[in-house]
Tab-separated table of C-alpha atoms in Angstrom:
chain	number	residue	atom	x	y	z
A	1	UNK	CA	5.483	-7.065	23.269
A	2	UNK	CA	8.876	-4.862	23.865
A	3	UNK	CA	9.639	-4.145	27.520
A	4	UNK	CA	10.344	-0.608	28.440
A	5	UNK	CA	14.147	-0.120	29.402
A	6	UNK	CA	13.409	2.340	32.423
A	7	UNK	CA	17.214	2.909	33.139
A	8	UNK	CA	17.102	6.224	31.313
A	9	UNK	CA	13.821	7.515	33.212
A	10	UNK	CA	13.668	9.777	36.171
A	11	UNK	CA	12.684	7.915	39.368
A	12	UNK	CA	9.369	9.305	39.603
A	13	UNK	CA	8.484	8.122	36.180
A	14	UNK	CA	9.890	4.769	36.589
A	15	UNK	CA	7.546	4.239	39.934
A	16	UNK	CA	4.744	5.458	38.054
A	17	UNK	CA	5.237	3.191	35.153
A	18	UNK	CA	5.910	0.084	37.337
A	19	UNK	CA	3.324	0.716	40.091
A	20	UNK	CA	0.394	1.867	38.020
A	21	UNK	CA	0.763	-0.413	35.108
A	22	UNK	CA	0.943	2.113	32.161
A	23	UNK	CA	1.623	1.309	28.603
A	24	UNK	CA	2.865	3.510	25.732
A	25	UNK	CA	1.299	2.643	22.365
A	26	UNK	CA	2.537	3.499	18.529
A	27	UNK	CA	0.582	5.973	16.799
A	28	UNK	CA	-0.184	3.519	13.833
A	29	UNK	CA	-1.819	1.109	16.450
A	30	UNK	CA	-3.791	3.884	18.396
A	31	UNK	CA	-5.141	5.302	14.755
A	32	UNK	CA	-5.922	1.775	13.535
A	33	UNK	CA	-8.216	0.721	16.469
A	34	UNK	CA	-9.132	4.287	17.810
A	35	UNK	CA	-6.968	4.636	21.074
A	36	UNK	CA	-5.990	7.597	22.904
A	37	UNK	CA	-4.296	8.605	26.174
A	38	UNK	CA	-6.147	7.396	29.213
A	39	UNK	CA	-7.811	4.516	27.716
A	40	UNK	CA	-7.556	0.996	29.358
A	41	UNK	CA	-6.450	-1.806	27.397
A	42	UNK	CA	-6.295	-5.589	28.019
A	43	UNK	CA	-3.260	-7.541	26.740
A	44	UNK	CA	-2.909	-11.241	26.301
A	45	UNK	CA	0.050	-13.153	25.302
A	46	UNK	CA	0.004	-14.778	22.159
A	47	UNK	CA	1.436	-18.121	23.697
A	48	UNK	CA	-1.953	-18.422	25.820
A	49	UNK	CA	-3.801	-18.535	22.293
A	50	UNK	CA	-1.473	-21.054	20.851
A	51	UNK	CA	-2.120	-23.288	23.827
A	52	UNK	CA	-5.624	-23.344	23.796
A	53	UNK	CA	-5.875	-23.653	19.893
A	54	UNK	CA	-3.561	-26.756	20.161
A	55	UNK	CA	-6.496	-28.295	22.118
A	56	UNK	CA	-9.517	-26.810	20.094
A	57	UNK	CA	-7.977	-27.510	16.587
A	58	UNK	CA	-8.458	-31.170	16.399
A	59	UNK	CA	-10.730	-33.391	14.371
A	60	UNK	CA	-13.934	-34.976	15.675
A	61	UNK	CA	-12.683	-38.495	14.810
A	62	UNK	CA	-9.943	-40.591	16.242
A	63	UNK	CA	-6.610	-40.805	14.721
A	64	UNK	CA	-7.266	-44.475	13.884
A	65	UNK	CA	-10.296	-43.391	11.891
A	66	UNK	CA	-8.344	-40.812	10.075
A	67	UNK	CA	-5.516	-43.144	9.282
A	68	UNK	CA	-6.933	-46.619	9.355
A	69	UNK	CA	-4.689	-48.033	6.558
A	70	UNK	CA	-1.325	-46.894	8.564
A	71	UNK	CA	-2.400	-48.193	11.737
A	72	UNK	CA	-4.080	-51.526	10.671
A	73	UNK	CA	-1.195	-52.440	8.418
A	74	UNK	CA	1.365	-51.722	11.072
A	75	UNK	CA	-0.594	-53.697	13.558
A	76	UNK	CA	-0.813	-56.614	11.301
A	77	UNK	CA	3.093	-56.649	10.504
A	78	UNK	CA	3.778	-56.189	14.352
A	79	UNK	CA	1.866	-59.322	15.213
A	80	UNK	CA	4.029	-61.333	12.892
A	81	UNK	CA	7.647	-60.315	13.429
A	82	UNK	CA	8.404	-60.433	17.265
A	83	UNK	CA	9.478	-63.782	18.541
A	84	UNK	CA	10.875	-64.790	22.095
A	85	UNK	CA	14.828	-65.593	22.461
A	86	UNK	CA	16.640	-65.943	25.755
A	87	UNK	CA	14.231	-63.607	27.595
A	88	UNK	CA	14.211	-60.863	24.969
A	89	UNK	CA	12.078	-60.256	21.993
A	90	UNK	CA	14.025	-60.197	18.629
A	91	UNK	CA	12.765	-59.820	14.884
A	92	UNK	CA	14.620	-59.488	11.573
A	93	UNK	CA	16.009	-55.911	10.988
A	94	UNK	CA	14.474	-55.695	7.848
A	95	UNK	CA	11.050	-56.504	9.040
A	96	UNK	CA	11.458	-54.029	11.863
A	97	UNK	CA	12.519	-51.441	9.476
A	98	UNK	CA	9.466	-52.013	7.350
A	99	UNK	CA	7.092	-51.798	10.167
A	100	UNK	CA	8.833	-48.766	11.301
A	101	UNK	CA	8.445	-47.169	7.859
A	102	UNK	CA	4.788	-47.703	7.964
A	103	UNK	CA	4.290	-46.045	11.162
A	104	UNK	CA	6.713	-43.452	10.478
A	105	UNK	CA	4.102	-41.733	8.116
A	106	UNK	CA	2.590	-40.388	11.169
A	107	UNK	CA	5.851	-38.730	12.421
A	108	UNK	CA	4.704	-35.238	10.968
A	109	UNK	CA	1.842	-35.197	13.195
A	110	UNK	CA	4.042	-35.605	16.312
A	111	UNK	CA	6.769	-33.257	15.525
A	112	UNK	CA	4.905	-30.361	13.995
A	113	UNK	CA	1.597	-28.781	13.071
A	114	UNK	CA	1.094	-30.092	9.433
A	115	UNK	CA	-1.045	-27.612	8.186
A	116	UNK	CA	-1.247	-27.966	4.479
A	117	UNK	CA	0.933	-31.069	4.295
A	118	UNK	CA	0.514	-33.242	1.370
A	119	UNK	CA	0.585	-36.492	3.308
A	120	UNK	CA	-1.461	-35.701	6.215
A	121	UNK	CA	-3.755	-33.209	4.423
A	122	UNK	CA	-3.623	-30.645	7.551
A	123	UNK	CA	-5.598	-33.148	9.842
A	124	UNK	CA	-4.359	-32.791	13.242
A	125	UNK	CA	-4.144	-35.329	16.106
A	126	UNK	CA	-5.588	-34.685	19.876
A	127	UNK	CA	-2.450	-34.186	22.190
A	128	UNK	CA	-3.141	-37.777	23.960
A	129	UNK	CA	-3.013	-39.376	20.455
A	130	UNK	CA	0.202	-37.679	19.656
A	131	UNK	CA	1.666	-38.773	23.026
A	132	UNK	CA	0.860	-42.486	22.153
A	133	UNK	CA	2.111	-42.246	18.628
A	134	UNK	CA	5.702	-40.813	19.833
A	135	UNK	CA	5.537	-43.304	22.695
A	136	UNK	CA	5.219	-46.178	20.018
A	137	UNK	CA	7.961	-44.507	17.924
A	138	UNK	CA	10.329	-44.327	20.752
A	139	UNK	CA	9.996	-47.633	21.823
A	140	UNK	CA	11.003	-48.936	18.316
A	141	UNK	CA	13.999	-46.802	18.453
A	142	UNK	CA	15.181	-48.673	21.517
A	143	UNK	CA	16.792	-51.421	19.786
A	144	UNK	CA	19.886	-53.518	20.188
A	145	UNK	CA	21.088	-54.594	16.719
A	146	UNK	CA	23.193	-57.530	16.831
A	147	UNK	CA	24.990	-59.779	14.397
A	148	UNK	CA	22.917	-62.192	12.237
A	149	UNK	CA	20.294	-59.487	11.226
A	150	UNK	CA	18.227	-59.375	14.399
A	151	UNK	CA	16.995	-56.564	16.291
A	152	UNK	CA	16.709	-57.341	20.017
A	153	UNK	CA	14.200	-55.573	22.334
A	154	UNK	CA	13.209	-55.639	25.906
A	155	UNK	CA	10.681	-58.274	26.991
A	156	UNK	CA	7.137	-57.238	26.830
A	157	UNK	CA	7.782	-54.569	23.893
A	158	UNK	CA	5.261	-56.298	21.713
A	159	UNK	CA	2.592	-56.438	23.975
A	160	UNK	CA	3.109	-52.913	25.196
A	161	UNK	CA	2.895	-51.475	21.812
A	162	UNK	CA	-0.278	-53.752	21.113
A	163	UNK	CA	-1.789	-52.187	24.160
A	164	UNK	CA	-1.146	-48.522	22.879
A	165	UNK	CA	-2.532	-49.370	19.500
A	166	UNK	CA	-5.678	-50.682	21.372
A	167	UNK	CA	-5.824	-47.528	23.348
A	168	UNK	CA	-5.744	-45.413	20.122
A	169	UNK	CA	-8.592	-47.554	18.679
A	170	UNK	CA	-10.676	-47.074	21.734
A	171	UNK	CA	-9.825	-43.658	22.815
A	172	UNK	CA	-12.345	-41.723	24.761
A	173	UNK	CA	-12.677	-38.384	22.892
A	174	UNK	CA	-14.442	-36.425	25.483
A	175	UNK	CA	-12.247	-37.601	28.211
A	176	UNK	CA	-9.122	-36.894	25.960
A	177	UNK	CA	-10.193	-33.373	25.372
A	178	UNK	CA	-10.880	-32.501	29.029
A	179	UNK	CA	-7.475	-33.930	30.163
A	180	UNK	CA	-5.775	-31.937	27.503
A	181	UNK	CA	-7.235	-28.866	28.923
A	182	UNK	CA	-6.241	-29.868	32.208
A	183	UNK	CA	-2.587	-30.368	30.938
A	184	UNK	CA	-2.076	-26.929	29.846
A	185	UNK	CA	0.887	-25.865	31.398
A	186	UNK	CA	0.497	-22.364	31.777
A	187	UNK	CA	-2.269	-19.703	31.006
A	188	UNK	CA	-1.386	-16.045	32.221
A	189	UNK	CA	-4.500	-13.780	33.047
A	190	UNK	CA	-4.556	-10.784	30.548
A	191	UNK	CA	-3.213	-7.647	32.078
A	192	UNK	CA	-5.340	-4.407	31.966
A	193	UNK	CA	-3.171	-1.489	31.476
A	194	UNK	CA	-3.820	2.288	30.966
A	195	UNK	CA	-2.320	4.234	28.000
A	196	UNK	CA	0.186	6.603	29.635
A	197	UNK	CA	1.437	8.255	25.975
A	198	UNK	CA	1.593	7.611	22.441
A	199	UNK	CA	4.667	7.920	20.403
A	200	UNK	CA	4.900	8.610	16.804
A	201	UNK	CA	5.841	5.977	14.102
A	202	UNK	CA	4.757	5.566	10.505
A	203	UNK	CA	4.013	3.143	7.807
A	204	UNK	CA	7.459	3.769	6.511
A	205	UNK	CA	9.157	3.294	9.634
A	206	UNK	CA	6.963	1.154	11.809
A	207	UNK	CA	8.006	0.590	15.483
A	208	UNK	CA	6.711	-1.837	17.970
A	209	UNK	CA	3.062	-1.542	18.801
A	210	UNK	CA	3.675	-1.404	22.573
A	211	UNK	CA	5.991	-0.630	25.233
A	212	UNK	CA	5.208	-2.131	28.591
A	213	UNK	CA	7.118	-2.632	31.846
A	214	UNK	CA	9.486	-5.564	31.750
A	215	UNK	CA	8.011	-7.147	34.967
A	216	UNK	CA	4.628	-7.116	33.380
A	217	UNK	CA	6.165	-8.577	29.947
A	218	UNK	CA	7.644	-11.172	32.102
A	219	UNK	CA	4.437	-12.214	33.488
A	220	UNK	CA	2.771	-12.173	30.085
A	221	UNK	CA	5.499	-14.705	28.579
A	222	UNK	CA	5.548	-16.820	31.588
A	223	UNK	CA	9.114	-15.999	32.482
A	224	UNK	CA	10.411	-16.257	36.029
A	225	UNK	CA	13.685	-14.510	36.438
A	226	UNK	CA	14.688	-14.869	32.751
A	227	UNK	CA	14.804	-12.851	29.566
A	228	UNK	CA	14.575	-13.603	25.896
A	229	UNK	CA	17.270	-11.454	24.652
A	230	UNK	CA	19.945	-8.995	25.830
A	231	UNK	CA	20.519	-5.588	24.002
A	232	UNK	CA	24.062	-4.065	23.894
A	233	UNK	CA	24.686	-0.526	23.111
A	234	UNK	CA	27.948	0.737	21.560
A	235	UNK	CA	29.519	4.211	20.938
A	236	UNK	CA	29.394	4.075	17.311
A	237	UNK	CA	26.397	2.366	15.759
A	238	UNK	CA	27.919	1.944	12.485
A	239	UNK	CA	30.453	-0.616	13.926
A	240	UNK	CA	27.481	-2.895	14.966
A	241	UNK	CA	27.909	-5.413	12.526
A	242	UNK	CA	31.365	-5.922	12.959
A	243	UNK	CA	30.870	-6.046	16.599
A	244	UNK	CA	28.128	-8.547	16.244
A	245	UNK	CA	30.326	-10.773	14.323
A	246	UNK	CA	33.345	-10.579	16.799
A	247	UNK	CA	30.876	-11.255	19.598
A	248	UNK	CA	29.093	-14.243	17.906
A	249	UNK	CA	32.642	-15.922	17.711
A	250	UNK	CA	33.258	-15.242	21.373
A	251	UNK	CA	30.033	-16.640	22.719
A	252	UNK	CA	29.788	-19.451	20.157
A	253	UNK	CA	26.736	-21.262	18.558
A	254	UNK	CA	24.564	-21.397	21.569
A	255	UNK	CA	23.913	-17.644	21.384
A	256	UNK	CA	22.557	-15.811	18.412
A	257	UNK	CA	23.932	-12.251	17.911
A	258	UNK	CA	22.412	-9.969	15.294
A	259	UNK	CA	23.091	-6.224	14.821
A	260	UNK	CA	20.603	-3.615	14.402
A	261	UNK	CA	21.594	-3.329	10.597
A	262	UNK	CA	20.738	-7.110	9.698
A	263	UNK	CA	17.434	-6.820	12.051
A	264	UNK	CA	16.484	-4.002	9.642
A	265	UNK	CA	18.076	-5.101	6.704
A	266	UNK	CA	14.646	-5.210	4.524
A	267	UNK	CA	14.310	-1.672	5.221
A	268	UNK	CA	17.739	-0.636	4.350
A	269	UNK	CA	17.267	-2.640	1.125
A	270	UNK	CA	14.069	-0.857	0.268
A	271	UNK	CA	15.998	2.566	0.641
A	272	UNK	CA	19.012	1.280	-1.303
A	273	UNK	CA	16.570	0.411	-4.182
A	274	UNK	CA	14.765	3.603	-4.196
A	275	UNK	CA	18.206	5.442	-4.300
A	276	UNK	CA	19.194	3.182	-7.308
A	277	UNK	CA	15.901	4.089	-9.045
A	278	UNK	CA	16.340	7.809	-8.105
A	279	UNK	CA	20.001	7.693	-9.754
A	280	UNK	CA	18.335	6.021	-12.753
A	281	UNK	CA	15.853	8.569	-13.314
A	282	UNK	CA	18.127	11.443	-12.744
A	283	UNK	CA	20.794	9.999	-15.304
A	284	UNK	CA	18.098	10.292	-18.168
A	285	UNK	CA	17.625	13.995	-16.767
A	286	UNK	CA	21.224	14.645	-17.119
A	287	UNK	CA	21.526	12.931	-20.696
A	288	UNK	CA	18.308	14.872	-21.849
A	289	UNK	CA	20.311	18.073	-20.575
A	290	UNK	CA	23.357	17.186	-22.394
A	291	UNK	CA	21.338	16.562	-25.793
A	292	UNK	CA	19.756	19.964	-25.125
A	293	UNK	CA	23.336	21.795	-24.896
A	294	UNK	CA	24.180	19.740	-28.086
A	295	UNK	CA	21.030	21.121	-29.816
A	296	UNK	CA	22.032	24.675	-28.633
A	297	UNK	CA	25.570	24.278	-29.766
A	298	UNK	CA	24.450	23.142	-33.163
A	299	UNK	CA	22.113	26.174	-33.430
A	300	UNK	CA	25.161	28.464	-32.514
A	301	UNK	CA	27.134	26.847	-35.336
A	302	UNK	CA	24.440	27.222	-37.986
A	303	UNK	CA	24.033	30.892	-37.029
A	304	UNK	CA	27.706	31.391	-37.212
A	305	UNK	CA	28.517	29.635	-40.238
A	306	UNK	CA	29.579	32.848	-42.186
A	307	UNK	CA	32.060	33.855	-39.264
A	308	UNK	CA	33.391	30.245	-39.525
A	309	UNK	CA	33.477	30.406	-43.271
A	310	UNK	CA	35.376	33.695	-42.976
A	311	UNK	CA	37.834	32.255	-40.347
A	312	UNK	CA	38.651	29.164	-42.301
A	313	UNK	CA	39.223	31.628	-45.494
A	314	UNK	CA	41.734	33.465	-43.714
A	315	UNK	CA	43.630	30.376	-42.735
A	316	UNK	CA	42.179	29.328	-39.501
A	317	UNK	CA	42.580	25.563	-38.802
A	318	UNK	CA	39.914	23.125	-37.842
A	319	UNK	CA	41.506	22.631	-34.490
A	320	UNK	CA	41.474	26.548	-33.685
A	321	UNK	CA	37.476	26.380	-34.737
A	322	UNK	CA	37.004	23.379	-32.624
A	323	UNK	CA	38.607	24.902	-29.901
A	324	UNK	CA	36.473	27.949	-30.064
A	325	UNK	CA	33.499	25.812	-29.331
A	326	UNK	CA	34.956	23.579	-27.093
A	327	UNK	CA	35.775	26.608	-24.849
A	328	UNK	CA	32.178	27.948	-25.374
A	329	UNK	CA	30.917	24.591	-23.946
A	330	UNK	CA	33.432	24.580	-21.197
A	331	UNK	CA	32.181	27.795	-20.004
A	332	UNK	CA	28.561	26.810	-20.341
A	333	UNK	CA	29.464	23.713	-18.209
A	334	UNK	CA	31.394	25.511	-15.407
A	335	UNK	CA	28.833	28.260	-15.259
A	336	UNK	CA	26.085	25.689	-15.179
A	337	UNK	CA	27.847	23.629	-12.438
A	338	UNK	CA	28.229	26.363	-10.227
A	339	UNK	CA	24.756	27.934	-10.607
A	340	UNK	CA	23.142	24.516	-10.114
A	341	UNK	CA	25.422	23.745	-7.249
A	342	UNK	CA	24.382	27.181	-5.531
A	343	UNK	CA	20.833	26.668	-6.265
A	344	UNK	CA	20.760	23.020	-4.896
A	345	UNK	CA	22.678	24.449	-1.541
A	346	UNK	CA	20.088	26.947	-1.220
A	347	UNK	CA	16.949	24.550	-1.783
A	348	UNK	CA	18.576	22.240	1.004
A	349	UNK	CA	19.323	25.185	3.182
A	350	UNK	CA	15.661	26.418	2.937
A	351	UNK	CA	13.895	23.214	2.138
A	352	UNK	CA	11.310	23.516	5.040
A	353	UNK	CA	10.517	26.908	3.748
A	354	UNK	CA	9.924	25.742	0.049
A	355	UNK	CA	7.860	22.597	1.526
A	356	UNK	CA	5.629	25.023	3.627
A	357	UNK	CA	5.085	27.042	0.265
A	358	UNK	CA	4.215	23.631	-1.524
A	359	UNK	CA	1.959	22.732	1.379
A	360	UNK	CA	-0.028	25.914	0.869
A	361	UNK	CA	-1.199	25.018	-2.353
A	362	UNK	CA	-2.510	21.602	-0.765
A	363	UNK	CA	0.212	19.409	-1.881
A	364	UNK	CA	2.530	17.499	0.541
A	365	UNK	CA	5.141	15.256	-1.458
A	366	UNK	CA	6.769	14.219	1.982
A	367	UNK	CA	3.740	13.616	4.534
A	368	UNK	CA	5.043	13.193	8.023
A	369	UNK	CA	2.500	10.539	9.079
A	370	UNK	CA	3.760	8.164	6.297
A	371	UNK	CA	7.497	8.747	6.671
A	372	UNK	CA	7.724	9.359	10.347
A	373	UNK	CA	9.640	12.461	10.085
A	374	UNK	CA	8.627	16.034	11.268
A	375	UNK	CA	10.982	17.665	8.840
A	376	UNK	CA	12.680	16.382	5.730
A	377	UNK	CA	16.243	15.233	6.502
A	378	UNK	CA	19.363	16.188	4.227
A	379	UNK	CA	23.045	15.441	4.146
A	380	UNK	CA	25.413	17.243	2.078
A	381	UNK	CA	28.397	15.040	0.975
A	382	UNK	CA	30.907	17.304	-0.538
A	383	UNK	CA	32.731	14.335	-2.652
A	384	UNK	CA	29.441	13.561	-4.185
A	385	UNK	CA	28.720	16.973	-5.311
A	386	UNK	CA	32.294	17.289	-6.821
A	387	UNK	CA	31.804	14.238	-8.847
A	388	UNK	CA	28.383	15.536	-10.010
A	389	UNK	CA	29.841	18.884	-11.015
A	390	UNK	CA	32.848	17.169	-13.056
A	391	UNK	CA	30.248	14.892	-14.715
A	392	UNK	CA	28.290	17.810	-15.517
A	393	UNK	CA	31.304	19.808	-17.112
A	394	UNK	CA	32.532	16.608	-19.131
A	395	UNK	CA	29.107	16.265	-20.598
A	396	UNK	CA	28.974	19.706	-21.462
A	397	UNK	CA	32.372	19.277	-23.240
A	398	UNK	CA	31.093	16.392	-25.363
A	399	UNK	CA	28.018	18.049	-26.136
A	400	UNK	CA	29.915	20.910	-27.647
A	401	UNK	CA	32.535	18.844	-29.411
A	402	UNK	CA	30.140	17.145	-31.943
A	403	UNK	CA	28.814	20.362	-33.181
A	404	UNK	CA	32.227	21.800	-33.202
A	405	UNK	CA	33.741	19.235	-35.664
A	406	UNK	CA	30.956	19.503	-37.745
A	407	UNK	CA	31.555	23.262	-38.027
A	408	UNK	CA	35.280	22.765	-38.351
A	409	UNK	CA	35.158	20.467	-41.367
A	410	UNK	CA	32.800	22.702	-43.096
A	411	UNK	CA	33.425	23.785	-46.806
A	412	UNK	CA	34.367	27.437	-46.240
A	413	UNK	CA	32.990	28.365	-49.853
A	414	UNK	CA	29.300	27.014	-48.902
A	415	UNK	CA	29.537	28.892	-45.860
A	416	UNK	CA	30.350	32.265	-47.602
A	417	UNK	CA	27.919	31.714	-50.410
A	418	UNK	CA	25.123	33.478	-48.834
A	419	UNK	CA	27.094	36.178	-47.130
């Protein structure tokens, strides 16, 4: 649930949003479950379901029946180790540690839900049983370790722990389940809201499912005068990461500061990967173009072999012949770079018209419902264009150099033989 920030809304809209309990949903959610403007929807907080499932998702047996080895072994060890000394109960530290380690096998059942855990095999305890197990572990933790290798406990600790174990063994399951339902701290009644609008998002740039008034969001989350997070807006969004780092240092470890860049890091990584793959594919296209230019230049040298032979017979040096073909490659490279640059800029300038023509044939390479953009965005970066043009000219020069060297060192007699 994302509370709506109503500070930017006109007063009328703000009153309407708060008073009539309206909600704005995403287009993806509306499409998936068939919602439209004017429909009524009922919203329930996930925390309510967690509270209820924690009570429902329990085994039919007692914990003692699920883990008899642990309980019986611990009970037997407990009966042997305690003795009374000076109004206190004591036991050897090694024996207490050994008993504690036996009972500690149930610790995952107390501190977390052990679904899929190897030791507990995903079997849950009832809340009442977890409370008793935790109480026993806490009593064993309150120990006064003194010299001589003995641990001292308050008088009556052994009897209290044995009573707790007896309570676990003879637990009334029906009564414990009913008590667990009564102890649910809070259960927020579902809120019925009317869909005021549907905002556009996409599979590629998915947004929050719902925008609701902050007061209703606080009610659903069970918050009273509290918030879960605070949002800050800075003038330059690209300085958000640096701002977050500095703010984290100022606030300390009690706060967690996260920038929008870090929040959407996976999405940015996906875009970065796509750019790398696109550059990888375009590099092969560029190399293929260079080989094509090389093939054209080689064809020219074959066609001009008689002229090359005449030039060499008249005293032309190999460097002069190489220079002729290199200049030709330079002209092709510069002309191609200028032509390609102009054609690319025109395609960017009129990209929407080109896309409309392509859509006329029933092909839409950039569907708005997937990308979440009504028009194809484009940014012209002059430095990148300059680098690409320079690289293209250099490749043309290298493509012309190899055929030029082959022509320069060819035997003039063989070139003139068929003249």
